[in-house]
mmCIF file of C-alpha atoms in Angstrom:
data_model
loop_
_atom_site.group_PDB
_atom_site.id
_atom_site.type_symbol
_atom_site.label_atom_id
_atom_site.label_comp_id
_atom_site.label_asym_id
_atom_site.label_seq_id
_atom_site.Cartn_x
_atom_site.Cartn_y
_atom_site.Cartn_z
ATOM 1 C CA UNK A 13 0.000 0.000 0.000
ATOM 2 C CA UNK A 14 1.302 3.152 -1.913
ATOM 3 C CA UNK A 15 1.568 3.735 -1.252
ATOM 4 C CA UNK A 16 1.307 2.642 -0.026
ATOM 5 C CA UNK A 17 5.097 2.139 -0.631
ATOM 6 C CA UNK A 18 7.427 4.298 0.767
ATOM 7 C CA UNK A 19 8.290 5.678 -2.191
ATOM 8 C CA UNK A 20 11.905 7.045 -2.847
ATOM 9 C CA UNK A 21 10.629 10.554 -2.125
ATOM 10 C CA UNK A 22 8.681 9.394 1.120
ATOM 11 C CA UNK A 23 12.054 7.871 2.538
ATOM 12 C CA UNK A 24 13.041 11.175 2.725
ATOM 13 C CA UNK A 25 10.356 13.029 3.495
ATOM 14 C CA UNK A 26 9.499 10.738 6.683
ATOM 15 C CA UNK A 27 12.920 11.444 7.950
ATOM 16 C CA UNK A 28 12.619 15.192 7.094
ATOM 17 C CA UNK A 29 9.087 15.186 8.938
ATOM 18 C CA UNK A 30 10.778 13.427 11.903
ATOM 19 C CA UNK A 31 13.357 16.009 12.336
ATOM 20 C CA UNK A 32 11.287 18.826 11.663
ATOM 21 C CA UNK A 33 8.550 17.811 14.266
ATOM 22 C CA UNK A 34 11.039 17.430 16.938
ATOM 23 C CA UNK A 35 12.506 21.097 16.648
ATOM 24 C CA UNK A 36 8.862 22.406 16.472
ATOM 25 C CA UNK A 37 6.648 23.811 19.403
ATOM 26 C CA UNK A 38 3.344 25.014 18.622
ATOM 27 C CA UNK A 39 1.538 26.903 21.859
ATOM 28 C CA UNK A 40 -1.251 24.575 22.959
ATOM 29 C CA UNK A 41 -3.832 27.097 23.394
ATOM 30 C CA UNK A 42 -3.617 28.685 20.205
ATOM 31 C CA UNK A 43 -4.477 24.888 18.643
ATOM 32 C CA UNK A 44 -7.334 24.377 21.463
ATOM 33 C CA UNK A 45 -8.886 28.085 20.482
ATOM 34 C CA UNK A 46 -8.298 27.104 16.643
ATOM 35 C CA UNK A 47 -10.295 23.605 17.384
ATOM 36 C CA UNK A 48 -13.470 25.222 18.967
ATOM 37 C CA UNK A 49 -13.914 27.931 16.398
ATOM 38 C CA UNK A 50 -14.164 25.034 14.039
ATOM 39 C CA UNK A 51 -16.927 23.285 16.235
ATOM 40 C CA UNK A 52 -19.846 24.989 14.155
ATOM 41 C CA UNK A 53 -19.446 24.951 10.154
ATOM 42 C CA UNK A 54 -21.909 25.196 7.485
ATOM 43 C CA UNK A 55 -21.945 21.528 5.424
ATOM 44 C CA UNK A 56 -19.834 20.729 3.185
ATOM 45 C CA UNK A 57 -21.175 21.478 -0.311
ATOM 46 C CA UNK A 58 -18.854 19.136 -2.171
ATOM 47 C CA UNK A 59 -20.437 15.907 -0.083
ATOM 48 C CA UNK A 60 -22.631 13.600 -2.181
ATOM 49 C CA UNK A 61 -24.031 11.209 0.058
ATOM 50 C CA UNK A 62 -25.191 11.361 3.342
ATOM 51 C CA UNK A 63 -23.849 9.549 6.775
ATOM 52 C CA UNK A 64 -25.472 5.991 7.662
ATOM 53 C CA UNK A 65 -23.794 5.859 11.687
ATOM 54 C CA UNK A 66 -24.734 7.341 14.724
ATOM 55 C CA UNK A 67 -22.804 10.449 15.929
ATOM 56 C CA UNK A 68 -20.871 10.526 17.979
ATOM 57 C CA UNK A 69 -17.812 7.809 16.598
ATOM 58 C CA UNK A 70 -15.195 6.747 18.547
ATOM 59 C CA UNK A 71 -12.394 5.658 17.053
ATOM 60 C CA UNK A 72 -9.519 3.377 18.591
ATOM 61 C CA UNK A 73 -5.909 3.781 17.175
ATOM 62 C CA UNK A 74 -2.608 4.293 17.558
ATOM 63 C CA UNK A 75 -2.372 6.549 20.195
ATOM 64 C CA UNK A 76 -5.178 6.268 21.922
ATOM 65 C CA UNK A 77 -8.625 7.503 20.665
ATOM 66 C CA UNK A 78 -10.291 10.295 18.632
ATOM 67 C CA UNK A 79 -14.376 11.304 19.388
ATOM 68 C CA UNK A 80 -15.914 12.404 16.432
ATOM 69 C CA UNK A 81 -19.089 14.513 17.887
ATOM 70 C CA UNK A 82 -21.076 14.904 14.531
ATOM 71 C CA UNK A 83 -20.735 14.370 11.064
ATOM 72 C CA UNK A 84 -17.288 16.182 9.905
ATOM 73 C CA UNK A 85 -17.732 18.159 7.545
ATOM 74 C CA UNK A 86 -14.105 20.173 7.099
ATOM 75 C CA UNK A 87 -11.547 16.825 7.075
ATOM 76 C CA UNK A 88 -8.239 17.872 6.549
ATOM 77 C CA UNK A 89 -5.961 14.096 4.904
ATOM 78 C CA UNK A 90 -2.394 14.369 6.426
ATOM 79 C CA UNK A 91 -1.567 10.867 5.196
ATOM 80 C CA UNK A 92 -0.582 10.143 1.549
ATOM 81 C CA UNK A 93 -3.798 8.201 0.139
ATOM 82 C CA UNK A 94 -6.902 8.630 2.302
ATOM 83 C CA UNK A 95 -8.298 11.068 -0.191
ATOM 84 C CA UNK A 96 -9.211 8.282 -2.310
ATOM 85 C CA UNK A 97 -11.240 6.646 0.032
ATOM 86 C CA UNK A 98 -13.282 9.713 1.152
ATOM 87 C CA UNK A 99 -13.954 10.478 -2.324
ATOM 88 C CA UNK A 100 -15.466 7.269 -2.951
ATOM 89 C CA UNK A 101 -16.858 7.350 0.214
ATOM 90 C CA UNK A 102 -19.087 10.692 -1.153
ATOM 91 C CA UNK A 103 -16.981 12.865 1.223
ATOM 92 C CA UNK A 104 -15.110 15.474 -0.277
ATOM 93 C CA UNK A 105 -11.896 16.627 1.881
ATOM 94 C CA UNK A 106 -11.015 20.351 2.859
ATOM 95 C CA UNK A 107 -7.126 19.484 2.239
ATOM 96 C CA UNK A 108 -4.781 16.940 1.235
ATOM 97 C CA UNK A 109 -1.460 16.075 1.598
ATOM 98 C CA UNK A 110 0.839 15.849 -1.385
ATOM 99 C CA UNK A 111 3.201 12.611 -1.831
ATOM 100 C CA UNK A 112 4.678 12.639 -5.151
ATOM 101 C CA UNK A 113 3.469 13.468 -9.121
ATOM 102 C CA UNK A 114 2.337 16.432 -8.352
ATOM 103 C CA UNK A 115 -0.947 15.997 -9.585
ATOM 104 C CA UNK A 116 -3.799 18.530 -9.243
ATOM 105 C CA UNK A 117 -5.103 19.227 -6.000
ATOM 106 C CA UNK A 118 -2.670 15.761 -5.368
ATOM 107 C CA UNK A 119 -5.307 13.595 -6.596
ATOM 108 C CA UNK A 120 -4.311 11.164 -9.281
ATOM 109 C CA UNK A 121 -6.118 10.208 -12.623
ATOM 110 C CA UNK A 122 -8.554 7.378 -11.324
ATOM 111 C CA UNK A 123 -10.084 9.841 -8.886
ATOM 112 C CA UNK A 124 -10.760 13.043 -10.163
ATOM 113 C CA UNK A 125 -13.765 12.468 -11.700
ATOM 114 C CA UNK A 126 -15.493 11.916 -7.747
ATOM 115 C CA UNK A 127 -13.237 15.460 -6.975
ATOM 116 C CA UNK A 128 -15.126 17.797 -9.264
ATOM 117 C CA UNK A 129 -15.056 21.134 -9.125
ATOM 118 C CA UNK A 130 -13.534 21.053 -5.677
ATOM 119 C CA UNK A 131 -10.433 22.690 -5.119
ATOM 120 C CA UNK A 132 -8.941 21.104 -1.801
ATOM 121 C CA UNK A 133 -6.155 22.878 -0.061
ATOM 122 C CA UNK A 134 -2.383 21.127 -0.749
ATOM 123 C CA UNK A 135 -0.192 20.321 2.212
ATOM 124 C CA UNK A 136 3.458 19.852 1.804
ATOM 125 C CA UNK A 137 5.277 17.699 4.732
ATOM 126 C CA UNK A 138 9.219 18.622 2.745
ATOM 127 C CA UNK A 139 9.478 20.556 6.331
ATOM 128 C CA UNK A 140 7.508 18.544 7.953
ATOM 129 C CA UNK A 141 3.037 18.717 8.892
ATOM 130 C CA UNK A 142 2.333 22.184 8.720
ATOM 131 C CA UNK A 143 0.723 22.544 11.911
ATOM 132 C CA UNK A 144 -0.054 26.160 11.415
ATOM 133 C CA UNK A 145 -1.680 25.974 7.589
ATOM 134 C CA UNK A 146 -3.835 22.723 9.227
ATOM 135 C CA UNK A 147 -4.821 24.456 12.553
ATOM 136 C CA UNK A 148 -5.971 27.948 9.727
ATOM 137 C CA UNK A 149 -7.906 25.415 7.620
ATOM 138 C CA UNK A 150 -10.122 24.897 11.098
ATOM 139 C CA UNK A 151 -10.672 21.065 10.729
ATOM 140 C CA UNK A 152 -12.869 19.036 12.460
ATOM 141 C CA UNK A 153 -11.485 16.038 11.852
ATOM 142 C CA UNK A 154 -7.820 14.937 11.069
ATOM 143 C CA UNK A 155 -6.984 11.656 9.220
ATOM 144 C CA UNK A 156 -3.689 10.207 8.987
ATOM 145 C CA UNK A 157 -4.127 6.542 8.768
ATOM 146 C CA UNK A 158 -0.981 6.279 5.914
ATOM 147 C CA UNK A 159 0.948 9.208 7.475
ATOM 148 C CA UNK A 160 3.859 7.785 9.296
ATOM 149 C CA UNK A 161 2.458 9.866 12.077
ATOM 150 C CA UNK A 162 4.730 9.677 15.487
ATOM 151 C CA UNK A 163 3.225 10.236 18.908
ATOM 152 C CA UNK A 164 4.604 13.496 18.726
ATOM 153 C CA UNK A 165 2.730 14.369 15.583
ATOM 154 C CA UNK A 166 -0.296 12.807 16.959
ATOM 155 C CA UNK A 167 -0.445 14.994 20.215
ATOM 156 C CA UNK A 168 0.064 18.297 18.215
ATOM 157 C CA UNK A 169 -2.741 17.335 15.539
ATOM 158 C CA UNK A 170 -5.264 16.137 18.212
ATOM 159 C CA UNK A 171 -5.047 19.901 19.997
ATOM 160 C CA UNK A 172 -6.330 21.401 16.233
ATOM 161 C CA UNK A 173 -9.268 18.641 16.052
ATOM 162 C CA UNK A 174 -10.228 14.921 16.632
ATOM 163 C CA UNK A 175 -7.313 12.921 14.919
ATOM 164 C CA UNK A 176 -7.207 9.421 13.316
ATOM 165 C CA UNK A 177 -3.955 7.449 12.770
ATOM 166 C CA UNK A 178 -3.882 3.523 11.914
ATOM 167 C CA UNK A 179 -4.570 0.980 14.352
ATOM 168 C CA UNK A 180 -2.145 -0.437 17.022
ATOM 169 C CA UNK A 181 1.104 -2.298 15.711
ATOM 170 C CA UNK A 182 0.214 -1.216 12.135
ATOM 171 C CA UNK A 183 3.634 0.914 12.142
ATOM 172 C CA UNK A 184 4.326 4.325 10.274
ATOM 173 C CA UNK A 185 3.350 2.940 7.023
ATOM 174 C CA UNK A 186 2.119 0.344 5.001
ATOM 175 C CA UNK A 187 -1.208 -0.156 7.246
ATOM 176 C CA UNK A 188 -3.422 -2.895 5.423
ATOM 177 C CA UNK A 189 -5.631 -1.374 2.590
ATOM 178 C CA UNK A 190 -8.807 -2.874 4.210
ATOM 179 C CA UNK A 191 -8.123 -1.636 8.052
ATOM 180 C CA UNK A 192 -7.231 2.012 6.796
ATOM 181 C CA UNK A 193 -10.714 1.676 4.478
ATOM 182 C CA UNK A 194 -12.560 0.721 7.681
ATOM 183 C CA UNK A 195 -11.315 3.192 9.866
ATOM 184 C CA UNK A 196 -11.300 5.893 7.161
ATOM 185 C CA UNK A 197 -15.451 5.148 7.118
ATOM 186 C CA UNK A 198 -16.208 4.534 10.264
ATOM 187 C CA UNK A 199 -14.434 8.328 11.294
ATOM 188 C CA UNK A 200 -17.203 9.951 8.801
ATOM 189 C CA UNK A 201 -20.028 7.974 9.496
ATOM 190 C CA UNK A 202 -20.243 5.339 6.379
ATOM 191 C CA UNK A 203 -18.830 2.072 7.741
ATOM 192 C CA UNK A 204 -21.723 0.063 5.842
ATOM 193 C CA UNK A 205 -20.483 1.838 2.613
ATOM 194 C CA UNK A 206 -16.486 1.285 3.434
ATOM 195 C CA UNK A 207 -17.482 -2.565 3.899
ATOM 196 C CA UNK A 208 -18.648 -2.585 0.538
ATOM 197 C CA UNK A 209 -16.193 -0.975 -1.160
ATOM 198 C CA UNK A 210 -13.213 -3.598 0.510
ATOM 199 C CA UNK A 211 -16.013 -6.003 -0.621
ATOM 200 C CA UNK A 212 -16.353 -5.028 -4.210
ATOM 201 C CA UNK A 213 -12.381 -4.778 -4.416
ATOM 202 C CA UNK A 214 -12.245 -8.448 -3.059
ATOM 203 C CA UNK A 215 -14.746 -9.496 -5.462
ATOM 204 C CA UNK A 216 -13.084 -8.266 -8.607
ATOM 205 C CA UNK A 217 -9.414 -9.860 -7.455
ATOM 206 C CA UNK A 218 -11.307 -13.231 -7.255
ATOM 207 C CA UNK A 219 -12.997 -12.782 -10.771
ATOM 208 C CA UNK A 220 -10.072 -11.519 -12.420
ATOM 209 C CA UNK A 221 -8.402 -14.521 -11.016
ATOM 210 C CA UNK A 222 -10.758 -17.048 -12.187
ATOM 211 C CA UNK A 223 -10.388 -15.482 -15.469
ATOM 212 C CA UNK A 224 -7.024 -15.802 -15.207
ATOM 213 C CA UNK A 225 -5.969 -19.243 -14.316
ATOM 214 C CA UNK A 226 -2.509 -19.404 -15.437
ATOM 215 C CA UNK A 227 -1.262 -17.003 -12.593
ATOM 216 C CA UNK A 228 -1.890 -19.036 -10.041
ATOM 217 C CA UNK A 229 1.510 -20.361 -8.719
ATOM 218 C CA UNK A 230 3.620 -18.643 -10.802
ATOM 219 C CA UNK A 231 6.040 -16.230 -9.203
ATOM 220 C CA UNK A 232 6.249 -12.760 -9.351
ATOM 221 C CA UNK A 233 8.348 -9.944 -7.683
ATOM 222 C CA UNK A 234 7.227 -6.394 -7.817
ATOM 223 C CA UNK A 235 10.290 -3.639 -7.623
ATOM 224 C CA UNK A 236 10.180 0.220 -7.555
ATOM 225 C CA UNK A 237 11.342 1.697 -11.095
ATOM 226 C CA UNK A 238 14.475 2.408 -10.397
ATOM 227 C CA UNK A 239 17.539 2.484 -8.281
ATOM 228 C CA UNK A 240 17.666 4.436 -5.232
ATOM 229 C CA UNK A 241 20.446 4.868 -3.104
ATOM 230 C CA UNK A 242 22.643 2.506 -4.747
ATOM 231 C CA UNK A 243 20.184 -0.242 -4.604
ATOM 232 C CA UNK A 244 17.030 -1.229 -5.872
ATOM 233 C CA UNK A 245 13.813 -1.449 -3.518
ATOM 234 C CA UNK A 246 11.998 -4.769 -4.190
ATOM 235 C CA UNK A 247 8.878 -5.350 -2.259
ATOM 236 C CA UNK A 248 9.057 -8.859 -0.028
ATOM 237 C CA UNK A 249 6.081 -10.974 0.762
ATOM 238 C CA UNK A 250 3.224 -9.306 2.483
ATOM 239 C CA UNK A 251 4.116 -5.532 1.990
ATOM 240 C CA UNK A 252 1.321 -4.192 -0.508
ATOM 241 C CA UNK A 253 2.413 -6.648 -2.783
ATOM 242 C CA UNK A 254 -1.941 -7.982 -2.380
ATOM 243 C CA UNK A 255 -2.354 -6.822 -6.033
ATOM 244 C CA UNK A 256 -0.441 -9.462 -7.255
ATOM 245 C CA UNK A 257 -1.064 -12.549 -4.469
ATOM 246 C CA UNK A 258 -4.598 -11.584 -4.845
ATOM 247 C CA UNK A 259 -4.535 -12.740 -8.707
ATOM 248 C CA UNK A 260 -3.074 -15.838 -7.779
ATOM 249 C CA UNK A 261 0.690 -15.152 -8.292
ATOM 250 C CA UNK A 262 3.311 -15.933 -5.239
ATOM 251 C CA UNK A 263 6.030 -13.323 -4.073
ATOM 252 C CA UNK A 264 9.506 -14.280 -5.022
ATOM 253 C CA UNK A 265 10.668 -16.124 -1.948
ATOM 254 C CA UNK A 266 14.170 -14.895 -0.344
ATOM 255 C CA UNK A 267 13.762 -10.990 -0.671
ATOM 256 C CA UNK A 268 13.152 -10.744 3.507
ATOM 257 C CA UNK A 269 17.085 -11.548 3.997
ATOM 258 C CA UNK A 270 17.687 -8.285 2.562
ATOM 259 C CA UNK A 271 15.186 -6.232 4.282
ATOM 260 C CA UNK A 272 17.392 -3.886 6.552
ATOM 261 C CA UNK A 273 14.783 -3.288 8.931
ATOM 262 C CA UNK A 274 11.320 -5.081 10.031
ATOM 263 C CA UNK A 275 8.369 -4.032 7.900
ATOM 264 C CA UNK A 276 10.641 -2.514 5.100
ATOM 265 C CA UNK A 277 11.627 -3.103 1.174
ATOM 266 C CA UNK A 278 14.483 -5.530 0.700
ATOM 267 C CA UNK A 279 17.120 -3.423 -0.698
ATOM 268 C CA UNK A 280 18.977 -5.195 -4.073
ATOM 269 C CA UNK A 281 22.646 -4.337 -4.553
ATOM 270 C CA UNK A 282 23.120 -4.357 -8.402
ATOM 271 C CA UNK A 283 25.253 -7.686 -7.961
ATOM 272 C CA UNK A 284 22.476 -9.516 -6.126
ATOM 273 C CA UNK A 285 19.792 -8.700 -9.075
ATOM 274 C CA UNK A 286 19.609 -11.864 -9.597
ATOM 275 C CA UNK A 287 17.360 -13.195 -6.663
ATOM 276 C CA UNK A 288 14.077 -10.848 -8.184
ATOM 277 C CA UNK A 289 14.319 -13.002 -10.920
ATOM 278 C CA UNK A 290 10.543 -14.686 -11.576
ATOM 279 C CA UNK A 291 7.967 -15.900 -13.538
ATOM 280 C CA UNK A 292 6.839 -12.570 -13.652
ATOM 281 C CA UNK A 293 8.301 -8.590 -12.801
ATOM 282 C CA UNK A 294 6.594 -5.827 -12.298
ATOM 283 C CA UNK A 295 8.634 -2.696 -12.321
ATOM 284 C CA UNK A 296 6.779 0.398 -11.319
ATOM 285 C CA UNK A 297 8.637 2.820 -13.643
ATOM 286 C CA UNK A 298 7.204 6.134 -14.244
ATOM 287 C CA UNK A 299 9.039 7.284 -17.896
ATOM 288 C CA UNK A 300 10.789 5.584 -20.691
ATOM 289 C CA UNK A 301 13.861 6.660 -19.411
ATOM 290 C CA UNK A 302 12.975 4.985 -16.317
ATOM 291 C CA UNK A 303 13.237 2.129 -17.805
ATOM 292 C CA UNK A 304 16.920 2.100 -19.408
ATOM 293 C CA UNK A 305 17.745 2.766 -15.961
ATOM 294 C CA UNK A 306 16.111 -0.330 -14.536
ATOM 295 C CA UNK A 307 17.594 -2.663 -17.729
ATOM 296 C CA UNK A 308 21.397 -0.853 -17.097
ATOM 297 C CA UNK A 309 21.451 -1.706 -13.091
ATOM 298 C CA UNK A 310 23.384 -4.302 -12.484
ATOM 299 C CA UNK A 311 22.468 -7.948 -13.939
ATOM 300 C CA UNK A 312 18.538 -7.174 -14.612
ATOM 301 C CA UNK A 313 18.917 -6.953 -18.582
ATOM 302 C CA UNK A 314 20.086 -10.552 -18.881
ATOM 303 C CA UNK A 315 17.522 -11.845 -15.781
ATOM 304 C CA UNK A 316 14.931 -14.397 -17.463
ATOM 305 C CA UNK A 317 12.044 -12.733 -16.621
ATOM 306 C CA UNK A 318 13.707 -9.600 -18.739
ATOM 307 C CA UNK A 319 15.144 -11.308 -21.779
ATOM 308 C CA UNK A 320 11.917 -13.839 -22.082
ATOM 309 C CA UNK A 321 9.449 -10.816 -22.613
ATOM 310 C CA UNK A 322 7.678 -11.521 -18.988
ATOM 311 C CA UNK A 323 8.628 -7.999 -17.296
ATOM 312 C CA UNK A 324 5.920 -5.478 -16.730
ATOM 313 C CA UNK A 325 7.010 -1.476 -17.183
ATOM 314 C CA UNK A 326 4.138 0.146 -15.941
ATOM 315 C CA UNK A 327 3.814 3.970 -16.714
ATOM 316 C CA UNK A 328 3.528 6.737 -14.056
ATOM 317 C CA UNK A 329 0.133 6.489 -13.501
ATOM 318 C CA UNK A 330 -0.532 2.286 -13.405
ATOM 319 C CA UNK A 331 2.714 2.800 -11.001
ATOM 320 C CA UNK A 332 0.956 5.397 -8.602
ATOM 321 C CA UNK A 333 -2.356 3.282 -8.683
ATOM 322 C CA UNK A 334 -0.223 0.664 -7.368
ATOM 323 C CA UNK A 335 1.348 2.498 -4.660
ATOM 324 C CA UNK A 336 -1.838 4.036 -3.587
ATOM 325 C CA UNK A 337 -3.070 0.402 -3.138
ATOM 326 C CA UNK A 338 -6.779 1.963 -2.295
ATOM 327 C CA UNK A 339 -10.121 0.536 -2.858
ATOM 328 C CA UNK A 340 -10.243 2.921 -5.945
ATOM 329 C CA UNK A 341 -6.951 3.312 -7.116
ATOM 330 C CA UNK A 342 -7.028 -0.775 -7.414
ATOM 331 C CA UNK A 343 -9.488 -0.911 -9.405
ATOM 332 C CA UNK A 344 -7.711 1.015 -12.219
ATOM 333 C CA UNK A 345 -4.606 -1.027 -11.323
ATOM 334 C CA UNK A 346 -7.260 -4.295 -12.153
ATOM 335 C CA UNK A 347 -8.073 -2.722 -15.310
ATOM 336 C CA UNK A 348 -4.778 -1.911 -16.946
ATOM 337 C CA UNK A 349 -1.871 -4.110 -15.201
ATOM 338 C CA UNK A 350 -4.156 -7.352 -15.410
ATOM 339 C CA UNK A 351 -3.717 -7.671 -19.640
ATOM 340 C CA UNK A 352 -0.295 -6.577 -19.226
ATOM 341 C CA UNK A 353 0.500 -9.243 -17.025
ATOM 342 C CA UNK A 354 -1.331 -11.901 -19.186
ATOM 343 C CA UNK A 355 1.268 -10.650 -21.924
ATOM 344 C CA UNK A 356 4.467 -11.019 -19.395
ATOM 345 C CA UNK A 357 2.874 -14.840 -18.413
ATOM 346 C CA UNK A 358 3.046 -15.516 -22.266
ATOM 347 C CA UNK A 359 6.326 -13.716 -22.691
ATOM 348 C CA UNK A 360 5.011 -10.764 -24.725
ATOM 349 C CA UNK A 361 5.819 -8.080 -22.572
ATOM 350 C CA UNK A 362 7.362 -5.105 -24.307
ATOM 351 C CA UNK A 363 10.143 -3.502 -22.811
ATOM 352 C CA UNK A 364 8.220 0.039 -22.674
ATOM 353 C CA UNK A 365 5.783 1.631 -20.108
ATOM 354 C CA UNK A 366 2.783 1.705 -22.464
ATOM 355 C CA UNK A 367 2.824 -2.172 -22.568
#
């Protein structure tokens, strides 16, 4: 789960947030006189459908709890993704937070339609959450379920409005797809809806599947598009690599021995290329160029999966789908990666992002 991922520019920007956060002190009553003025606001106009829980929600994470009085109505998204699900949740967000693509408003392709016309406010976390910019927004509800939010971050946020991180043990990132989709809906109010959107995803994996039987068993190994920091980041069993699991493949066994840290991406020296090597690669590169970068790194142009046509270059957009690894953004990754991978399992896989 973009994503998800911790994508080469989130490494970064989680360890610029964590500095930054540390070195920052906000005065507490300032947030607390921000938080009540935001206790009465008119509804939000951008909101097409209409709350099926009982106010007030209580919601269990992280760090403790968040009440959610009434039916929020100015949500402010500090995490990387959640804007997809409130937008096909009917709930249009105040603010979100940009990751990386820079795409309008940062939401990407597959979910602009359910934007509209709205315009939300775009939060950078380069230096950090911008406490100030959130608490002048005047949220009444925070979400930050795929924010690598600390405790630190948590108590600052929580003194603007009600705050929701990811659920106990789920660490800073890479919370499961179908936890952060409850949560998400339960915090506004639509938890029958959020159950049928995990539901519908589920559905669609299994049908795809069926109509694809040759997956099943055959391996597959799923890499960022490109190297980074000398090596490339390969995603192990278990960490958002559902999308392919889910269509029957299995994750290239070995990759954990190089994770460097529990919950991480195993990081592939360009001499060890060699152990990604499957019945099937997906490579989440984002331009053509991308690509000669991934074939010129170390051994990968002569691995089998490369030179026998059955390695995936997705382009930016199939790539940030992936990441994203939302309820919606899946579904777009189910429409376009699916036939490309078909085309890798018979070893027709061009060696070009628009497959």
């Amino acid at each position: 789960m973009i994503a998800p991922k911790l994508h080469r520019a989130t490494a970064t920007t989680a360890a610029r947030l964590l500095a930054a956060t540390s070195a920052l002190v906000l005065v507490g009553v300032a947030l607390t006189a921000c938080s009540s003025t935001a206790a009465a606001v008119a509804e939000n106009p951008d909101y097409t459908t209409e709350p099926s829980d009982t106010f007030p929600v209580t919601i269990e994470h992280e760090y403790g709890q968040a009440v959610i009085p009434s039916e929020p109505q100015r949500i402010v998204v500090v995490g990387l993704t959640e804007q997809d699900i409130l937008l096909e949740l009917g709930v249009t967000p105040i603010a979100t937070t940009e990751w990386y693509g820079e795409q309008p408003s940062a939401v990407w392709p597959w979910a602009t339609e359910l934007l509209g016309d709205a315009e939300p406010t775009v939060l950078s976390t380069t230096d950090g959450l911008e406490y100030e910019k959130i608490a002048s927004l005047k949220p009444d509800l925070i979400i930050g379920t795929n924010s690598g939010m600390t405790e630190e971050n948590y108590e600052k946020l929580a003194q603007i409005a009600p705050t929701v991180t990811n659920e106990e043990g789920a660490g800073l990132y890479f919370a499961d797809w179908q936890d952060q989709t409850r949560t998400v809906a339960r915090a506004v109010g639509r938890s029958a809806q959020g159950e049928a959107l995990i539901t519908g995803v589920e559905e669609a994996y299994a049908a795809a599947a069926a109509e694809h039987p040759e997956f099943a068993g055959l391996t597959a190994s799923f890499s960022q598009g490109g190297p980074w920091d000398g090596n490339m980041w390969v995603y192990p069993d278990g960490l958002n690599t559902d999308f392919l699991t889910d269509l029957g493949f299995t994750i290239t066994p070995g990759l954990e021995q190089y994770v460097p840290s529990e919950g991480g991406q195993a990081q592939i020296a360009a001499e060890n290329m060699g152990v990604i090597d499957a019945d099937v690669i997906v490579f989440a590169t984002e331009s053509p160029d991308a690509v000669q970068e991934v074939l010129q790194f170390g051994t990968t142009s002569s691995l089998s999966a490369v030179t026998g046509g059955h390695a995936v270059f997705t382009d930016e957009v199939l790539a940030g789908a992936i990441y994203f690894l939302t309820p919606l953004s899946q579904k777009y990754v189910l429409e376009k990666l699916v036939p490309r991978l078909a085309d890798a399992v018979r070893g027709e896989a061009p060696q070009r992002t628009d497959g």
